Amino acid sequence: MKLEVKDLHKTFGDTEVLHGISFSVESGRALGLLGRNGAGKTTTIRIIMNVFKANAGTIWLDGSPFQAMGMSIGYLPEERGLYPKKKVGEQIVYLANLRGIRGGQARKNMRYWLERLGVAEYENRKLETLSKGNQQKVQLAQTLVCDPQIIILDEPFSGLDPVNSQVLKDVITEQIAQGKLVIFSSHQMGYVEEFCEDIVIINHGNIALNGNLREIKREFGKNRLVLSLVGKDAGETAGLAGQVFGELAAIEGTKKEKVILKLKEGSTKQMLLGRLAESELDVECFGSYEPSLNDIFVESAGDEA
């Protein structure tokens, strides 16, 4: 399957919050939908879910208009959406029924996912009696109980400790491997890097960046190098690098004890290597710079609102 979002516009009152959002995601791949608070991520998700109507723009699935009502979608919202005073198993079965899973199959699916996520013992407990992390795992169970083909996860790791995070990581990885279409929204960039081949960064209702994460990293790292010196902190390294490289490279920034260099026009990595060989610097690390997704996010969406 291929889901295509094309030129979405959305207005609330006199304020337009989406200004032409376009991206696509395919089965067996996860798309990282990123942005600062208020950027338009949740509005975009709710339009896909048919909770909101777009003022303009279209959504397509395999070349045909997308109808959320006729599709098996699993949605895990950032805000918990279950009933705190209802028993865990009863409400998951109820939600499975609403999504077309009937009778014994709904109960079988419910028990499978509670067991898979390590919360089977809480089937007959009220949700409000569970810890925050276990409530989040119950939320994921209801997301997957209907075996959805499209999975939308909004901050799925919220409230989870490292052990439970690993359980959730394993489940998400399995769903992607099974050919599910996954949209993954999170401010925890490490998880996005782990799961997502493609990313979309929304900033103030516009697409700030869109594409394959590996290619984006390569482009952002272009003409940038990283240098660290034995026994020197970033400030000392920056000062020495400035003296040695002079007109060849600018000191663009620091990352822990390392200095990020940007080649000036006309210079090459080989030129810098030559200068290093001539210098008396005790080099610990020198090589191409690969930015983290966090670096890319800050550069793309780090302007003041």
C-alpha positions as semicolon CSV with decimal commas, in nm:
position;residue;x (nm);y (nm);z (nm)
1;M;0,000;0,000;0,000
2;K;0,100;0,360;-0,056
3;L;-0,069;0,642;0,134
4;E;-0,027;0,986;-0,022
5;V;-0,115;1,313;0,152
6;K;-0,142;1,593;-0,103
7;D;-0,150;1,967;-0,035
8;L;-0,353;1,962;0,289
9;H;-0,482;2,297;0,415
10;K;-0,669;2,339;0,740
11;T;-0,816;2,649;0,899
12;F;-0,962;2,697;1,246
13;G;-1,157;3,021;1,255
14;D;-0,939;3,284;1,092
15;T;-0,617;3,092;1,149
16;E;-0,474;2,857;0,887
17;V;-0,272;2,591;1,069
18;L;-0,174;2,375;0,769
19;H;-0,043;2,548;0,459
20;G;-0,018;2,269;0,203
21;I;0,116;1,952;0,367
22;S;0,229;1,676;0,129
23;F;0,409;1,346;0,195
24;S;0,374;0,973;0,131
25;V;0,439;0,648;0,318
26;E;0,445;0,286;0,199
27;S;0,378;-0,055;0,352
28;G;0,672;-0,212;0,529
29;R;0,822;0,128;0,604
30;A;0,784;0,369;0,893
31;L;0,752;0,742;0,841
32;G;0,866;0,977;1,118
33;L;0,620;1,267;1,138
34;L;0,805;1,533;1,335
35;G;0,758;1,889;1,448
36;R;0,757;2,116;1,748
37;N;0,450;2,147;1,968
38;G;0,178;2,322;1,768
39;A;0,347;2,261;1,433
40;G;0,047;2,075;1,286
41;K;0,134;1,707;1,337
42;T;-0,178;1,613;1,533
43;T;-0,405;1,810;1,299
44;T;-0,255;1,620;1,005
45;I;-0,309;1,287;1,180
46;R;-0,670;1,375;1,263
47;I;-0,739;1,464;0,901
48;I;-0,602;1,126;0,793
49;M;-0,825;0,963;1,057
50;N;-1,127;1,162;0,928
51;V;-1,172;1,331;1,266
52;F;-1,123;1,669;1,096
53;K;-1,207;1,766;0,742
54;A;-0,938;1,947;0,545
55;N;-1,030;2,280;0,387
56;A;-0,833;2,173;0,080
57;G;-0,614;1,886;-0,030
58;T;-0,663;1,514;-0,075
59;I;-0,547;1,179;0,064
60;W;-0,496;0,880;-0,166
61;L;-0,439;0,510;-0,106
62;D;-0,291;0,316;-0,397
63;G;-0,413;0,579;-0,640
64;S;-0,772;0,596;-0,513
65;P;-0,933;0,843;-0,268
66;F;-0,864;0,726;0,087
67;Q;-1,166;0,641;0,302
68;A;-1,068;0,605;0,668
69;M;-1,408;0,456;0,757
70;G;-1,350;0,152;0,539
71;M;-0,993;0,090;0,650
72;S;-0,843;-0,101;0,942
73;I;-0,647;0,167;1,128
74;G;-0,477;0,139;1,464
75;Y;-0,428;0,475;1,635
76;L;-0,239;0,534;1,957
77;P;-0,297;0,898;2,058
78;E;-0,056;1,099;2,270
79;E;-0,338;1,169;2,516
80;R;-0,472;0,849;2,672
81;G;-0,812;0,772;2,529
82;L;-0,933;0,472;2,729
83;Y;-1,184;0,459;3,015
84;P;-1,004;0,470;3,352
85;K;-1,290;0,314;3,554
86;K;-1,357;0,027;3,312
87;K;-1,187;-0,311;3,321
88;V;-0,894;-0,348;3,081
89;G;-1,013;-0,657;2,895
90;E;-1,376;-0,544;2,862
91;Q;-1,293;-0,215;2,700
92;I;-1,039;-0,361;2,457
93;V;-1,301;-0,615;2,344
94;Y;-1,557;-0,336;2,315
95;L;-1,323;-0,127;2,098
96;A;-1,243;-0,433;1,886
97;N;-1,619;-0,483;1,832
98;L;-1,654;-0,122;1,718
99;R;-1,385;-0,187;1,458
100;G;-1,554;-0,498;1,321
101;I;-1,390;-0,778;1,522
102;R;-1,671;-0,989;1,669
103;G;-1,735;-1,250;1,938
104;G;-1,463;-1,489;2,039
105;Q;-1,212;-1,343;1,792
106;A;-1,216;-1,008;1,970
107;R;-1,149;-1,175;2,305
108;K;-0,879;-1,396;2,153
109;N;-0,706;-1,092;2,001
110;M;-0,734;-0,900;2,328
111;R;-0,572;-1,179;2,528
112;Y;-0,297;-1,226;2,271
113;W;-0,192;-0,862;2,291
114;L;-0,217;-0,835;2,668
115;E;0,004;-1,143;2,692
116;R;0,244;-1,018;2,423
117;L;0,285;-0,687;2,605
118;G;0,321;-0,840;2,949
119;V;-0,001;-0,710;3,106
120;A;-0,227;-1,018;3,088
121;E;-0,260;-1,025;3,468
122;Y;-0,449;-0,694;3,454
123;E;-0,729;-0,811;3,223
124;N;-0,992;-0,782;3,498
125;R;-0,848;-0,475;3,667
126;K;-0,975;-0,121;3,621
127;L;-0,739;0,079;3,403
128;E;-0,692;0,354;3,664
129;T;-0,531;0,105;3,905
130;L;-0,240;0,040;3,666
131;S;0,090;0,227;3,653
132;K;0,143;0,486;3,381
133;G;0,367;0,250;3,185
134;N;0,120;-0,039;3,199
135;Q;-0,162;0,192;3,094
136;Q;0,046;0,282;2,791
137;K;0,090;-0,086;2,706
138;V;-0,287;-0,136;2,732
139;Q;-0,327;0,157;2,493
140;L;-0,098;-0,019;2,247
141;A;-0,297;-0,342;2,287
142;Q;-0,616;-0,162;2,184
143;T;-0,428;-0,006;1,891
144;L;-0,330;-0,346;1,753
145;V;-0,632;-0,557;1,856
146;C;-0,794;-0,527;1,511
147;D;-0,474;-0,628;1,324
148;P;-0,462;-0,290;1,146
149;Q;-0,296;-0,236;0,810
150;I;-0,226;0,129;0,894
151;I;-0,073;0,208;1,235
152;I;-0,040;0,563;1,366
153;L;0,164;0,601;1,685
154;D;0,179;0,939;1,861
155;E;0,445;0,942;2,137
156;P;0,417;0,565;2,196
157;F;0,709;0,548;2,443
158;S;0,560;0,798;2,686
159;G;0,587;0,668;3,044
160;L;0,778;0,350;2,960
161;D;1,092;0,239;3,142
162;P;1,384;0,091;2,941
163;V;1,261;-0,270;2,979
164;N;0,909;-0,191;2,861
165;S;1,048;0,035;2,588
166;Q;1,233;-0,267;2,450
167;V;0,909;-0,471;2,446
168;L;0,739;-0,192;2,251
169;K;1,036;-0,160;2,013
170;D;1,015;-0,532;1,938
171;V;0,641;-0,507;1,865
172;I;0,680;-0,206;1,633
173;T;0,967;-0,375;1,449
174;E;0,749;-0,684;1,399
175;Q;0,461;-0,478;1,262
176;I;0,687;-0,305;1,010
177;A;0,835;-0,643;0,906
178;Q;0,481;-0,774;0,849
179;G;0,427;-0,506;0,585
180;K;0,219;-0,265;0,793
181;L;0,214;0,102;0,701
182;V;0,341;0,292;1,007
183;I;0,333;0,664;1,086
184;F;0,542;0,736;1,394
185;S;0,529;1,072;1,570
186;S;0,763;1,144;1,860
187;H;0,992;1,402;2,014
188;Q;1,230;1,121;2,114
189;M;1,457;1,134;1,812
190;G;1,652;0,821;1,899
191;Y;1,343;0,606;1,852
192;V;1,258;0,779;1,523
193;E;1,608;0,709;1,393
194;E;1,574;0,345;1,497
195;F;1,245;0,277;1,316
196;C;1,199;0,527;1,037
197;E;1,347;0,516;0,689
198;D;1,173;0,839;0,592
199;I;1,092;1,157;0,782
200;V;0,871;1,462;0,744
201;I;0,939;1,770;0,956
202;I;0,648;2,014;0,986
203;N;0,722;2,367;1,101
204;H;0,445;2,625;1,150
205;G;0,211;2,424;0,925
206;N;0,460;2,391;0,639
207;I;0,686;2,108;0,529
208;A;1,036;2,203;0,643
209;L;1,200;1,876;0,534
210;N;1,080;1,558;0,366
211;G;1,268;1,253;0,242
212;N;1,480;0,948;0,312
213;L;1,657;0,987;0,646
214;R;1,985;0,836;0,527
215;E;1,999;1,070;0,226
216;I;1,905;1,369;0,443
217;K;2,187;1,288;0,685
218;R;2,432;1,260;0,396
219;E;2,323;1,599;0,261
220;F;2,338;1,769;0,602
221;G;2,685;1,624;0,661
222;K;2,814;1,736;0,322
223;N;3,137;1,941;0,345
224;R;3,143;1,896;0,722
225;L;3,410;1,714;0,921
226;V;3,459;1,628;1,285
227;L;3,782;1,663;1,482
228;S;3,885;1,577;1,838
229;L;4,228;1,598;1,998
230;V;4,374;1,379;2,270
231;G;4,333;1,538;2,611
232;K;4,167;1,853;2,478
233;D;3,814;1,979;2,539
234;A;3,603;2,130;2,262
235;G;3,715;2,486;2,334
236;E;4,084;2,399;2,320
237;T;4,035;2,191;2,006
238;A;3,846;2,475;1,834
239;G;4,126;2,721;1,912
240;L;4,400;2,492;1,781
241;A;4,196;2,393;1,474
242;G;4,143;2,759;1,389
243;Q;4,518;2,818;1,396
244;V;4,602;2,512;1,185
245;F;4,330;2,524;0,922
246;G;4,291;2,899;0,889
247;E;4,139;2,975;0,551
248;L;4,049;2,609;0,476
249;A;3,767;2,544;0,726
250;A;3,539;2,728;0,965
251;I;3,457;2,613;1,318
252;E;3,083;2,551;1,286
253;G;3,009;2,406;1,627
254;T;3,098;2,158;1,897
255;K;2,960;1,825;2,011
256;K;3,094;1,716;2,349
257;E;3,474;1,716;2,308
258;K;3,454;1,722;1,927
259;V;3,462;2,019;1,691
260;I;3,255;2,035;1,374
261;L;3,440;2,191;1,082
262;K;3,282;2,323;0,762
263;L;3,499;2,332;0,453
264;K;3,535;2,673;0,297
265;E;3,492;2,717;-0,076
266;G;3,779;2,565;-0,272
267;S;3,913;2,349;0,012
268;T;3,896;1,970;0,042
269;K;3,925;1,702;0,306
270;Q;4,265;1,608;0,160
271;M;4,389;1,964;0,219
272;L;4,290;1,941;0,584
273;L;4,460;1,603;0,614
274;G;4,775;1,761;0,476
275;R;4,763;2,038;0,733
276;L;4,707;1,784;1,010
277;A;5,012;1,584;0,895
278;E;5,224;1,900;0,907
279;S;5,093;2,003;1,249
280;E;5,194;1,867;1,589
281;L;4,833;1,802;1,692
282;D;4,767;1,473;1,871
283;V;4,458;1,366;1,677
284;E;4,204;1,137;1,841
285;C;3,934;1,153;1,573
286;F;3,909;1,306;1,227
287;G;3,649;1,217;0,968
288;S;3,320;1,286;0,799
289;Y;3,048;1,433;1,017
290;E;2,712;1,250;1,032
291;P;2,452;1,466;1,205
292;S;2,200;1,310;1,441
293;L;1,832;1,348;1,370
294;N;1,820;1,583;1,667
295;D;2,078;1,809;1,494
296;I;1,874;1,801;1,173
297;F;1,550;1,875;1,357
298;V;1,696;2,174;1,540
299;E;1,840;2,316;1,217
300;S;1,514;2,264;1,027
301;A;1,259;2,363;1,291
302;G;1,456;2,542;1,560
303;D;1,346;2,894;1,475
304;E;1,153;3,091;1,733
305;A;0,776;3,056;1,707
